[in-house]
Each structure stands twice: as C-alpha cells, then as structure tokens.
PDB file of C-alpha atoms in Angstrom:
ATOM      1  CA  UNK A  29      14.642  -7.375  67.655  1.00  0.00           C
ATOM      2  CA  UNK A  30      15.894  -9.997  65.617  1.00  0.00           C
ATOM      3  CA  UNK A  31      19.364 -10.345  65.053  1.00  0.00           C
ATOM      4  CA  UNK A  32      21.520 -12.302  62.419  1.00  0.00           C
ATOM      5  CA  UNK A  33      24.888 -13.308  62.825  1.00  0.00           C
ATOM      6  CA  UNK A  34      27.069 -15.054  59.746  1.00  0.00           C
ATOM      7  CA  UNK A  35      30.785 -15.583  58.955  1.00  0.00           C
ATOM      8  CA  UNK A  36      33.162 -17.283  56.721  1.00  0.00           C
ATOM      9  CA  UNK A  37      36.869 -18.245  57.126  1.00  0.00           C
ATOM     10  CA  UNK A  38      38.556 -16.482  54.229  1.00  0.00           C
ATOM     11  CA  UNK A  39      37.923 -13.627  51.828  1.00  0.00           C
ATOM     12  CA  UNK A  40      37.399 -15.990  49.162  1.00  0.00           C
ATOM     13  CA  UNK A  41      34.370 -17.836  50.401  1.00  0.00           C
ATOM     14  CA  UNK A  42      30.555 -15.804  50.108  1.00  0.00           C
ATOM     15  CA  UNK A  43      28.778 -14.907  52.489  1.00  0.00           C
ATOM     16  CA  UNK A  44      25.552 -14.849  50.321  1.00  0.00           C
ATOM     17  CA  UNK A  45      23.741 -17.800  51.270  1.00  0.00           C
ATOM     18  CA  UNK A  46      24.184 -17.500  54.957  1.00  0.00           C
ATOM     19  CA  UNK A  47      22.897 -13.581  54.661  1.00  0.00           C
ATOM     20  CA  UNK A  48      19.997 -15.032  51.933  1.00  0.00           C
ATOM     21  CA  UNK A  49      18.819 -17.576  54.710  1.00  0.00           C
ATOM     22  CA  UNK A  50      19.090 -15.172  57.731  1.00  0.00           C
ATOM     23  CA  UNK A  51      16.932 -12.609  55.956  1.00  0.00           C
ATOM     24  CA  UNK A  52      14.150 -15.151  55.744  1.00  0.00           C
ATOM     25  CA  UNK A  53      13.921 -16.458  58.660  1.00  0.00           C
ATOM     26  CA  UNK A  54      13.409 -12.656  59.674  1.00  0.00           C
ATOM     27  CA  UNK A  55      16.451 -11.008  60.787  1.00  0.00           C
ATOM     28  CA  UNK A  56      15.773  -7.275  60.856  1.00  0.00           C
ATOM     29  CA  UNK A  57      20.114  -6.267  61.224  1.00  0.00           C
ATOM     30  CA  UNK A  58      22.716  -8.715  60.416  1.00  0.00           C
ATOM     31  CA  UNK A  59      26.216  -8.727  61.337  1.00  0.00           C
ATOM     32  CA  UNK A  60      28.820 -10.746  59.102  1.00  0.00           C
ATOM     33  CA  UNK A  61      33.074 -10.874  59.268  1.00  0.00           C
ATOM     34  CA  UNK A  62      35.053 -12.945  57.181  1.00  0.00           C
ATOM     35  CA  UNK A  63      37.782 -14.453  59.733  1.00  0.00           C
ATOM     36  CA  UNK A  64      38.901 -17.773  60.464  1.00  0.00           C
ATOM     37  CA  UNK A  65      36.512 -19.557  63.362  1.00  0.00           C
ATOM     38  CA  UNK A  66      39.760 -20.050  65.224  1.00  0.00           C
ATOM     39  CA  UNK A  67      40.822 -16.509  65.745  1.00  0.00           C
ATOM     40  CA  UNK A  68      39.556 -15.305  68.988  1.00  0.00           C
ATOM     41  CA  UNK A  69      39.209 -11.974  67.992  1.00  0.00           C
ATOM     42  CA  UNK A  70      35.741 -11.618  65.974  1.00  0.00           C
ATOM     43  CA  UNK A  71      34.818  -7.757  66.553  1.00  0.00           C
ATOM     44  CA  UNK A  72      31.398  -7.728  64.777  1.00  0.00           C
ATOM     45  CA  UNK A  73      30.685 -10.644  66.953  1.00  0.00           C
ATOM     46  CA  UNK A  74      31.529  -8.986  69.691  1.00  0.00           C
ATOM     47  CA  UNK A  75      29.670  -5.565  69.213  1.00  0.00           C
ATOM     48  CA  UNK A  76      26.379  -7.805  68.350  1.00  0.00           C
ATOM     49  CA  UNK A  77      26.805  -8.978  71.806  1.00  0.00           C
ATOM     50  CA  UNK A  78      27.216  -6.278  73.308  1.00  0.00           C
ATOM     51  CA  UNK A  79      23.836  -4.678  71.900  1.00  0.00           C
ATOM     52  CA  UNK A  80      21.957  -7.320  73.043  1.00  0.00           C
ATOM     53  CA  UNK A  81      18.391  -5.948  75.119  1.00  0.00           C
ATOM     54  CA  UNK A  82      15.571  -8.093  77.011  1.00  0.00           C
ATOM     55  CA  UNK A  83      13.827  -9.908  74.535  1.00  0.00           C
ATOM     56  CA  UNK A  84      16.004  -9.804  71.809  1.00  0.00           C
ATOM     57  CA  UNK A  85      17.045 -13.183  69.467  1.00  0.00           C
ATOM     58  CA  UNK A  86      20.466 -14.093  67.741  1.00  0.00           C
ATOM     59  CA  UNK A  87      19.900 -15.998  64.943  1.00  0.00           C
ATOM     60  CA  UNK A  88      22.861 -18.117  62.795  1.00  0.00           C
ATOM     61  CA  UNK A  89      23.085 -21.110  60.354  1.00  0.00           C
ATOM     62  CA  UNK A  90      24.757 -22.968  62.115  1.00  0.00           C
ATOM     63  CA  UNK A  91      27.275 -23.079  65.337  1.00  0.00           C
ATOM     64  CA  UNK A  92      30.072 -23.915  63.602  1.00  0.00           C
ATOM     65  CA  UNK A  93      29.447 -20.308  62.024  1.00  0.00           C
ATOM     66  CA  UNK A  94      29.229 -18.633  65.416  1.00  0.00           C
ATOM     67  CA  UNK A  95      31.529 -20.841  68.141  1.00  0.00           C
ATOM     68  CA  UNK A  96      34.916 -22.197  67.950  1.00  0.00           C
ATOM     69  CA  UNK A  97      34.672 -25.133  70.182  1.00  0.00           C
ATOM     70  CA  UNK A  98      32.293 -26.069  72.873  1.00  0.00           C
ATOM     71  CA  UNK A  99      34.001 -24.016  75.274  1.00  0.00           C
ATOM     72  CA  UNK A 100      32.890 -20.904  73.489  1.00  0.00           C
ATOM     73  CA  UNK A 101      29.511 -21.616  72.685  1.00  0.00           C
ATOM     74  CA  UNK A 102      29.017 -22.400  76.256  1.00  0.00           C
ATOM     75  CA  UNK A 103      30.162 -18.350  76.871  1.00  0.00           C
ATOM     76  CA  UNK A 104      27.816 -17.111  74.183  1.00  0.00           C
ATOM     77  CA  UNK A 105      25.088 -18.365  75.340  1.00  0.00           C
ATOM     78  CA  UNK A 106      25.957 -17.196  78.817  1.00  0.00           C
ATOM     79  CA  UNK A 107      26.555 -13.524  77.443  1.00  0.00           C
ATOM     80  CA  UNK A 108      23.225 -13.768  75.153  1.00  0.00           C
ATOM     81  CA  UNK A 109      21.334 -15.276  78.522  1.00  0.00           C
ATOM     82  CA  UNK A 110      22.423 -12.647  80.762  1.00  0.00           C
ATOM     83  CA  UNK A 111      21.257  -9.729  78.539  1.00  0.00           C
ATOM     84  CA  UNK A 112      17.600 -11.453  78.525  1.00  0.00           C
ATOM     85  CA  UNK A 113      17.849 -12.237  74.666  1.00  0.00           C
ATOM     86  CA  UNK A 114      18.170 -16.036  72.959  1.00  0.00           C
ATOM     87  CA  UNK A 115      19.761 -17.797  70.441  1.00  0.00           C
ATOM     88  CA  UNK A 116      18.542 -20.192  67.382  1.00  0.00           C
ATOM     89  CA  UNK A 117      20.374 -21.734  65.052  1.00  0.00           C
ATOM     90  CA  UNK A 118      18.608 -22.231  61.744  1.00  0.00           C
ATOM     91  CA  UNK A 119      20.488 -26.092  60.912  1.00  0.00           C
ATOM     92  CA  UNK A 120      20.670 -27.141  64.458  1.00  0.00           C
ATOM     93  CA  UNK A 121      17.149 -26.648  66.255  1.00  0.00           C
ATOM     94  CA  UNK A 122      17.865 -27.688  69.395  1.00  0.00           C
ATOM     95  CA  UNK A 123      19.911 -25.051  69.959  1.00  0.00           C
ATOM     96  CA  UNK A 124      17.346 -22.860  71.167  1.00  0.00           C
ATOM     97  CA  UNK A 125      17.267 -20.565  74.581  1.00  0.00           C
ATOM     98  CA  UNK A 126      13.727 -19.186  73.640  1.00  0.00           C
ATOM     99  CA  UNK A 127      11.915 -22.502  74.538  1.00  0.00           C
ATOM    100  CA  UNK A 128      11.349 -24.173  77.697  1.00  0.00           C
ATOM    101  CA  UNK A 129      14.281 -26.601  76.933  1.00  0.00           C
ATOM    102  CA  UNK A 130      16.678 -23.867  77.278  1.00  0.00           C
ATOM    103  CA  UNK A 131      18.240 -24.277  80.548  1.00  0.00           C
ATOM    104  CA  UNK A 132      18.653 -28.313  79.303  1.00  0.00           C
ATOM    105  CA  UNK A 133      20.369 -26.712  76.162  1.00  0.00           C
ATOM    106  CA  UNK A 134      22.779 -24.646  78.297  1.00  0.00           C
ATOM    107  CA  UNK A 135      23.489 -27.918  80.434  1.00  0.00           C
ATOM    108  CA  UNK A 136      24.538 -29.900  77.341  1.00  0.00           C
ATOM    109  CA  UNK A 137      26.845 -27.321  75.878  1.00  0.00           C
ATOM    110  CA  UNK A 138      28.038 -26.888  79.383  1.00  0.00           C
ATOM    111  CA  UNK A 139      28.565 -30.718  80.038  1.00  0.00           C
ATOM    112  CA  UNK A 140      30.060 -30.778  76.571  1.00  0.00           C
ATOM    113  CA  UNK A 141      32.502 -28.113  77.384  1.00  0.00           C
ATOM    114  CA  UNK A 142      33.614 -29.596  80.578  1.00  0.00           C
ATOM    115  CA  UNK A 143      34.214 -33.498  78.666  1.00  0.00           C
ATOM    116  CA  UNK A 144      36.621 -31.931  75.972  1.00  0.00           C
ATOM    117  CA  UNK A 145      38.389 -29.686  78.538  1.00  0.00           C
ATOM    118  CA  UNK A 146      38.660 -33.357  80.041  1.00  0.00           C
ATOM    119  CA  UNK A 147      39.694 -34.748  77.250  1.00  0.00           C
ATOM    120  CA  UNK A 148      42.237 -32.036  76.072  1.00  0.00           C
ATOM    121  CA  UNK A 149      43.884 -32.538  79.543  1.00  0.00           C
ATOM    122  CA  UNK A 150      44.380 -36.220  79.608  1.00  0.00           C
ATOM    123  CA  UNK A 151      45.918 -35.508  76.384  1.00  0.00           C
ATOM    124  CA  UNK A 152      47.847 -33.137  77.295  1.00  0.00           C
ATOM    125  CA  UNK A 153      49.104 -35.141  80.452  1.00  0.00           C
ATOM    126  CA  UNK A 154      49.654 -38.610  78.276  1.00  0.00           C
ATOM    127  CA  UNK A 155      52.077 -36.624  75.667  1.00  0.00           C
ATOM    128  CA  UNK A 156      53.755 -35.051  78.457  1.00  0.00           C
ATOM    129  CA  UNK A 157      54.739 -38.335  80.487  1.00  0.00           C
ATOM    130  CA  UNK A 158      55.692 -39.829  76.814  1.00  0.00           C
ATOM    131  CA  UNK A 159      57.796 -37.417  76.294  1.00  0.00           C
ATOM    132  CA  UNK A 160      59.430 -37.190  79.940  1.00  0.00           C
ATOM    133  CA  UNK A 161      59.833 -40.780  79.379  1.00  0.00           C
ATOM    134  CA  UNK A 162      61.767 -40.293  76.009  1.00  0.00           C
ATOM    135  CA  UNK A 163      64.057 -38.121  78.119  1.00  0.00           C
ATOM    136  CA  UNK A 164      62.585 -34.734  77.159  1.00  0.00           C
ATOM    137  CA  UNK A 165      63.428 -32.099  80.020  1.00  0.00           C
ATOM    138  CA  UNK A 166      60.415 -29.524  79.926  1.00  0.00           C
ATOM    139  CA  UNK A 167      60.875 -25.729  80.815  1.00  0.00           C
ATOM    140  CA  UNK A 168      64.303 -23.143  80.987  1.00  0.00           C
ATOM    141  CA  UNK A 169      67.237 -24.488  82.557  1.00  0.00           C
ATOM    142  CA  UNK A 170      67.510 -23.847  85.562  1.00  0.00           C
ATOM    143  CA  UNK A 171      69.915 -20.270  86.279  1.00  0.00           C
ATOM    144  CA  UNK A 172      71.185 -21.746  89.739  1.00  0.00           C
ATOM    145  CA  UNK A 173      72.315 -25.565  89.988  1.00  0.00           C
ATOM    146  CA  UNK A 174      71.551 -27.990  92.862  1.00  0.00           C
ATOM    147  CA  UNK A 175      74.825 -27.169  94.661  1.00  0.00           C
ATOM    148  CA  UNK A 176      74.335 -23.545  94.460  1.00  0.00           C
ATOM    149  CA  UNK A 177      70.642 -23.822  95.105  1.00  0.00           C
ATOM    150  CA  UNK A 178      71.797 -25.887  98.233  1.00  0.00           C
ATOM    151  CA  UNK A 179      74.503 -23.006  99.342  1.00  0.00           C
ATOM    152  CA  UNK A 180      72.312 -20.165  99.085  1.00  0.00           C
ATOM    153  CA  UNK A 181      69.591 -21.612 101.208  1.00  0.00           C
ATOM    154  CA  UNK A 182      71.936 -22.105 103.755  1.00  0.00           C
ATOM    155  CA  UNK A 183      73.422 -18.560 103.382  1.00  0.00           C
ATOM    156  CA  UNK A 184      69.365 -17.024 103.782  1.00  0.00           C
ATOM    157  CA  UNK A 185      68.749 -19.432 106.931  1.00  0.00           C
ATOM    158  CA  UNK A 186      72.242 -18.238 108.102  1.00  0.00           C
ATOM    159  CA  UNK A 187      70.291 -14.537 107.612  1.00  0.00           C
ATOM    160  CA  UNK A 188      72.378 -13.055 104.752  1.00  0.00           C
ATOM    161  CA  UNK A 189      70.439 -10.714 103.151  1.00  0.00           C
ATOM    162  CA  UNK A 190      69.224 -11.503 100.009  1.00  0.00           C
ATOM    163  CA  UNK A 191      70.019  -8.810  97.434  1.00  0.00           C
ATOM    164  CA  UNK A 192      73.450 -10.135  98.588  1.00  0.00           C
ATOM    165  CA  UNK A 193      72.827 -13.408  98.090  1.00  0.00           C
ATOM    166  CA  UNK A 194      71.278 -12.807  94.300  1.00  0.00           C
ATOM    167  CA  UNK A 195      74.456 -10.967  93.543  1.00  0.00           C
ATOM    168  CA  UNK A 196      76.944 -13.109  94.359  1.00  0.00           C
ATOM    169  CA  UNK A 197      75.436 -15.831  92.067  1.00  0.00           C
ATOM    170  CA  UNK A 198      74.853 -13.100  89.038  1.00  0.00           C
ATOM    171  CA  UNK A 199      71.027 -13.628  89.610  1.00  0.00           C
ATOM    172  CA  UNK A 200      67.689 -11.203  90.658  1.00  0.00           C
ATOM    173  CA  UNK A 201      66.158 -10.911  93.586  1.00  0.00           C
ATOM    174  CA  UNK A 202      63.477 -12.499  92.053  1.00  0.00           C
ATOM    175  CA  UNK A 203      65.213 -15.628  91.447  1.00  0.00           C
ATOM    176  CA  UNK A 204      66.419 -15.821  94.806  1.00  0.00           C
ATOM    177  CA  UNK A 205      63.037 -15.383  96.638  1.00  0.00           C
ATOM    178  CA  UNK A 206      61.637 -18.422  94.023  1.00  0.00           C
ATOM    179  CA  UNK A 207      64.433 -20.289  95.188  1.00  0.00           C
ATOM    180  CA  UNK A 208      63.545 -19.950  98.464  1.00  0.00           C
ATOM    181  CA  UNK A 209      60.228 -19.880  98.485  1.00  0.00           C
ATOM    182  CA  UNK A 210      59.624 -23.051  97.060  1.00  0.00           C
ATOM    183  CA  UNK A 211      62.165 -24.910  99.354  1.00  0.00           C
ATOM    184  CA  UNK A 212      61.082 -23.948 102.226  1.00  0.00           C
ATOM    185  CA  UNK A 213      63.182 -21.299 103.804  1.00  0.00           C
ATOM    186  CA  UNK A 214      61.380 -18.348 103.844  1.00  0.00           C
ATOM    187  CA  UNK A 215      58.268 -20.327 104.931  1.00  0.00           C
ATOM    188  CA  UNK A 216      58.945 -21.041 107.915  1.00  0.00           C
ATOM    189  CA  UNK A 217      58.744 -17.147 108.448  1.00  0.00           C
ATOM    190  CA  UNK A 218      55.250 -16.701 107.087  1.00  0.00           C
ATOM    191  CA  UNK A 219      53.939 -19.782 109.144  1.00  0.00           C
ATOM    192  CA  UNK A 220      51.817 -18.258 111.644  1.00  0.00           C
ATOM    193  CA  UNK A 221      51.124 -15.160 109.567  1.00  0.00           C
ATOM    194  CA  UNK A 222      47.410 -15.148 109.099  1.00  0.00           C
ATOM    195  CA  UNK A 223      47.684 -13.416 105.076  1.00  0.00           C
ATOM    196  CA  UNK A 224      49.309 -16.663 103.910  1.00  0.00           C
ATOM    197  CA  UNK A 225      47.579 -19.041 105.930  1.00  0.00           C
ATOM    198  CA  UNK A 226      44.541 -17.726 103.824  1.00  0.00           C
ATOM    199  CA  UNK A 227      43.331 -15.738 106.673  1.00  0.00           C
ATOM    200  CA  UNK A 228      41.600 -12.203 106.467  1.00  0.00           C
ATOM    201  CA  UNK A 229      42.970 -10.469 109.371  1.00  0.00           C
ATOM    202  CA  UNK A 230      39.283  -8.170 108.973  1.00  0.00           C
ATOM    203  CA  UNK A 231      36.877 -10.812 108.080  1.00  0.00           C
ATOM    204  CA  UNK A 232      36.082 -14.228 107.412  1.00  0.00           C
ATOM    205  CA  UNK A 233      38.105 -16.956 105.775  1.00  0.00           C
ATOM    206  CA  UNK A 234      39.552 -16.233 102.381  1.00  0.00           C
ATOM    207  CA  UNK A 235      39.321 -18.778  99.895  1.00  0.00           C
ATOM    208  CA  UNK A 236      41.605 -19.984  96.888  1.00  0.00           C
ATOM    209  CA  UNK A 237      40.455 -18.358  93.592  1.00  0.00           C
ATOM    210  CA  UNK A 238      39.874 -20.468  90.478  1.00  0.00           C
ATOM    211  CA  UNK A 239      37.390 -22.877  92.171  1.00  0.00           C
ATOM    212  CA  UNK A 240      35.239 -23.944  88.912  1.00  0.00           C
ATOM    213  CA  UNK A 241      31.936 -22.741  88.777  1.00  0.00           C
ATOM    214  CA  UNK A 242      29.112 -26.106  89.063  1.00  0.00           C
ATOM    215  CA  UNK A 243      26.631 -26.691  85.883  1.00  0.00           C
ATOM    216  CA  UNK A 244      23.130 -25.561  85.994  1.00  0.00           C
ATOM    217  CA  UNK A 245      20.775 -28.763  87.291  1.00  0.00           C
ATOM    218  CA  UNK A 246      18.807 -29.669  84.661  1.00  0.00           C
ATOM    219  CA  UNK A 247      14.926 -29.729  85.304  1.00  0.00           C
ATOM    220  CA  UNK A 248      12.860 -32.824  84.586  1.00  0.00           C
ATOM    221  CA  UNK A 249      11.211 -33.116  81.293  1.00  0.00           C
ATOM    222  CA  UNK A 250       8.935 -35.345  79.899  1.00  0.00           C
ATOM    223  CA  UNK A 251      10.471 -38.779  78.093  1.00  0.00           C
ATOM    224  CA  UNK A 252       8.890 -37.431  74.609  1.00  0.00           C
ATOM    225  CA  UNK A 253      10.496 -34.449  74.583  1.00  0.00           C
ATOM    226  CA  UNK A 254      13.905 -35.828  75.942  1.00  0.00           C
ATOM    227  CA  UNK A 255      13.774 -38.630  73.367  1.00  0.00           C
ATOM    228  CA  UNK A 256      13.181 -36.284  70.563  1.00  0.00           C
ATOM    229  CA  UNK A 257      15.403 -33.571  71.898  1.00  0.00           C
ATOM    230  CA  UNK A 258      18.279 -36.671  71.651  1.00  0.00           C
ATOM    231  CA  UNK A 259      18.692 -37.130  68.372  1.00  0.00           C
ATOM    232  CA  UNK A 260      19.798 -33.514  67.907  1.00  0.00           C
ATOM    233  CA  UNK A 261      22.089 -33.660  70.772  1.00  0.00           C
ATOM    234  CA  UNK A 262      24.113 -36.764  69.253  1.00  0.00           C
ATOM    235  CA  UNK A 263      24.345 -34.626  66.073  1.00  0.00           C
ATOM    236  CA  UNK A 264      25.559 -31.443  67.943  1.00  0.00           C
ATOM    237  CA  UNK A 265      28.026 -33.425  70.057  1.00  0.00           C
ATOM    238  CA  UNK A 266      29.442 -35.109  67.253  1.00  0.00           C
ATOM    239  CA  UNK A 267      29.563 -31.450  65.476  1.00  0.00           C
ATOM    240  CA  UNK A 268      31.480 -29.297  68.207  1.00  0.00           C
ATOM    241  CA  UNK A 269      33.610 -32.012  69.847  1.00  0.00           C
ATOM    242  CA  UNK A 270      34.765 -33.564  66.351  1.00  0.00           C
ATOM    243  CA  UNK A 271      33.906 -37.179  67.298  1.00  0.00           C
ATOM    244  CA  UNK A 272      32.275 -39.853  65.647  1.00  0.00           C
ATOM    245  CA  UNK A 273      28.081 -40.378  65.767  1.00  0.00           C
ATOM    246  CA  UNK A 274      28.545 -43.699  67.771  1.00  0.00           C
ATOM    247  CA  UNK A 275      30.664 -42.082  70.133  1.00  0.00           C
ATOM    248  CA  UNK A 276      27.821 -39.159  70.387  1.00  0.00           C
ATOM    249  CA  UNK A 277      25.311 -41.380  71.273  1.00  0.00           C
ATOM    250  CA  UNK A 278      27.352 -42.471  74.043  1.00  0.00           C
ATOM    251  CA  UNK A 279      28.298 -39.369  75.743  1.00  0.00           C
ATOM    252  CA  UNK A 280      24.297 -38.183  75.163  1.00  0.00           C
ATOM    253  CA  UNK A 281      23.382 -41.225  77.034  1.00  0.00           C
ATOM    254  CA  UNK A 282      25.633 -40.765  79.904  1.00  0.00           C
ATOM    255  CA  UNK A 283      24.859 -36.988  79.907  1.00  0.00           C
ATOM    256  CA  UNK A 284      21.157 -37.431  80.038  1.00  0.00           C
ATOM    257  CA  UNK A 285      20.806 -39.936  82.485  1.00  0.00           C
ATOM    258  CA  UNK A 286      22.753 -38.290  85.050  1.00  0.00           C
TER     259      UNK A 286
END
C-alpha cells in the first residue's frame, strides 16, 4: 500500500499542494498534522509508522516535511526498514529504500547523523571552556563545602554511620553516599566485589551500556551510479545539516571514499 505523509508548521500555512502532489504520485491513504518540524511529538506520524506491513511505501515531498534533523531521519528510515516497507521522497530522489541503493542511502543519513552529533558536541565543548574561562561556574552549588566534604569522609572511614553523618550536616543520605562515592571512601569496600567490577556472578562478563551501535558497510557500486547518486547527496547534506553546497561537496567526498 502506498502511503503519503505531509505536514506544515503552523495552522496558517496549506497543506493543499503537498496532499495535491502526494495523490498523484499514487498515495492510496495520506496522513497530514500541522505542527512545527521541531516538536518531537508528531502523532499522525507516529501511527503511520506504526501501520507499516512488508511491502508497503511512505511517500513525502520532501524530508524537511517528514525529519527534524539528520538524527531523525536516520530513525525513520530504521522504523520504515524494519517493518519491510520504504520510503521516497518526491523532491529528493535519492532518498529511496526501494532501490538497490538503499542500504548506501541509509549509510549517508547515518554518516550524516553521526558528523552533526560531532559537530553539535565540539560546539557544545568550545562554548563551555569559553565560558569556564570567563569565570562561569556550571551546575548547583555545592550543599557541603570542601572542609565539610573533607570532615565527613573522615567521619565514614572512621565507620560512623551514615544517616548520622547526613544529619549532622542538614543533608540526605543521598548526598552523603555521592559524596562518598565519588571520593573514594566507600570504594574501597566494593573493590573486590564482582557486581561493580562489572562481573556477573552467573555468567559471563557484563559490559558498559551505551556502546554506540557501528554504521551499516556500504556495498560497492558501480562509478556511474555513485557519480550520479552524488550530486543528490551534496544537495541533501547541505539540506538536513544546514551547511553551505561547497561544504556538501566536501563531506560527500570524504563520506564516499571511505
């Protein structure tokens, strides 16, 4: 079945020509919201998902219509993979999971995704150490100073108990076990306990969650189709990360050749 997906940001705009252009290119059931593209929540989005079957194809104008960012167009067409159906986008033709490019498709979005996660973190990093350097102090003070921090780590080592501890400083338990955790006190208890040296005490090894998941290796295609398949890529680069078209063509270079 043939699906059609099309949104606008505000009440104001129409939804018209996006509905007019989805109807011929064949879409049997369309599914339209008018929200903004950054609010997360887009229920008729959602529920088109979710009724995805084998062999069925989402069709929009345009990503910009259907993703936020590269990070969710990269989920998308995960969820749309998954259920065996595909995506097309009517304005941006290489986005296309039906054809035999479509694992090189999700590779692109995906290395996309992963450069402007990159990106957002460097930027993130750079305004933090300007700002440390401008003498900005980041986070809540701190409920316990260095001197009492200092005498109720001594106090716990001594083996006070620590509800006692908390309450004679006017703090939580809570407070108190951070405070010791983190410098080192109550460590030194839990060092040859296998459930915090990341040990299963009933099976093998456990490992630290979060690890990111590696991108799909693209196949080899011919230089014809990669060449033509380029010139779309610079444009959708340039599209979901915001940047200029010289600085597309740059990333697509590095991204194809590796």
């Amino acid at each position: 079945m043939k699906y059609g997906y099309a949104r606008v940001s505000t009440e104001a705009q129409d939804l018209a020509a996006q509905i007019e252009r989805l109807q011929t290119a064949g879409c049997e059931k369309i599914f339209f919201e008018k929200r903004s593209g950054k609010d997360a929540d887009r229920p008729r989005l959602q529920r088109l998902l979710r009724s995805l079957k084998p062999g069925d194809v989402v069709y929009a104008v345009v990503s910009d219509r259907m993703a936020r960012d590269p990070f969710d167009m990269l989920n998308i067409l995960r969820t749309v993979t998954s259920a065996g159906a595909g995506l097309r986008l009517l304005d941006e033709p290489f986005i296309d999971t039906t054809s035999e490019m479509s694992d090189l498709v999700l590779f692109l979005v995906g290395w996309a995704a992963k450069w402007q996660r990159r990106r957002i973190l460097e930027n993130t990093s750079n305004g933090r150490a300007r700002a440390k350097a401008m003498g900005v102090k980041f986070g809540r003070k701190p409920k316990l100073s260095q001197e009492q921090r200092r005498e109720a780590l001594a106090r716990l080592a001594a083996g006070k108990a620590r509800g006692e501890v908390a309450h004679s400083y006017n703090v939580s338990n809570s407070t108190m076990s951070a405070t010791a955790r983190f410098r080192g006190c109550i460590r030194k208890r839990m060092s040859h306990a296998s459930s915090y040296l990341g040990l299963s005490p009933t099976g093998p090894p456990c490992f630290p969650f979060g690890a990111e998941p590696s991108l799909p290796t693209p196949r080899v295609y011919p230089r014809g189709q990669v060449i033509f398949l380029a010139r779309h890529v610079i444009n959708m680069l340039a599209a979901l990360l915001d940047i200029s078209l010289d600085a597309a063509t740059g990333l697509a270079r590095r991204g194809l050749t590796r």
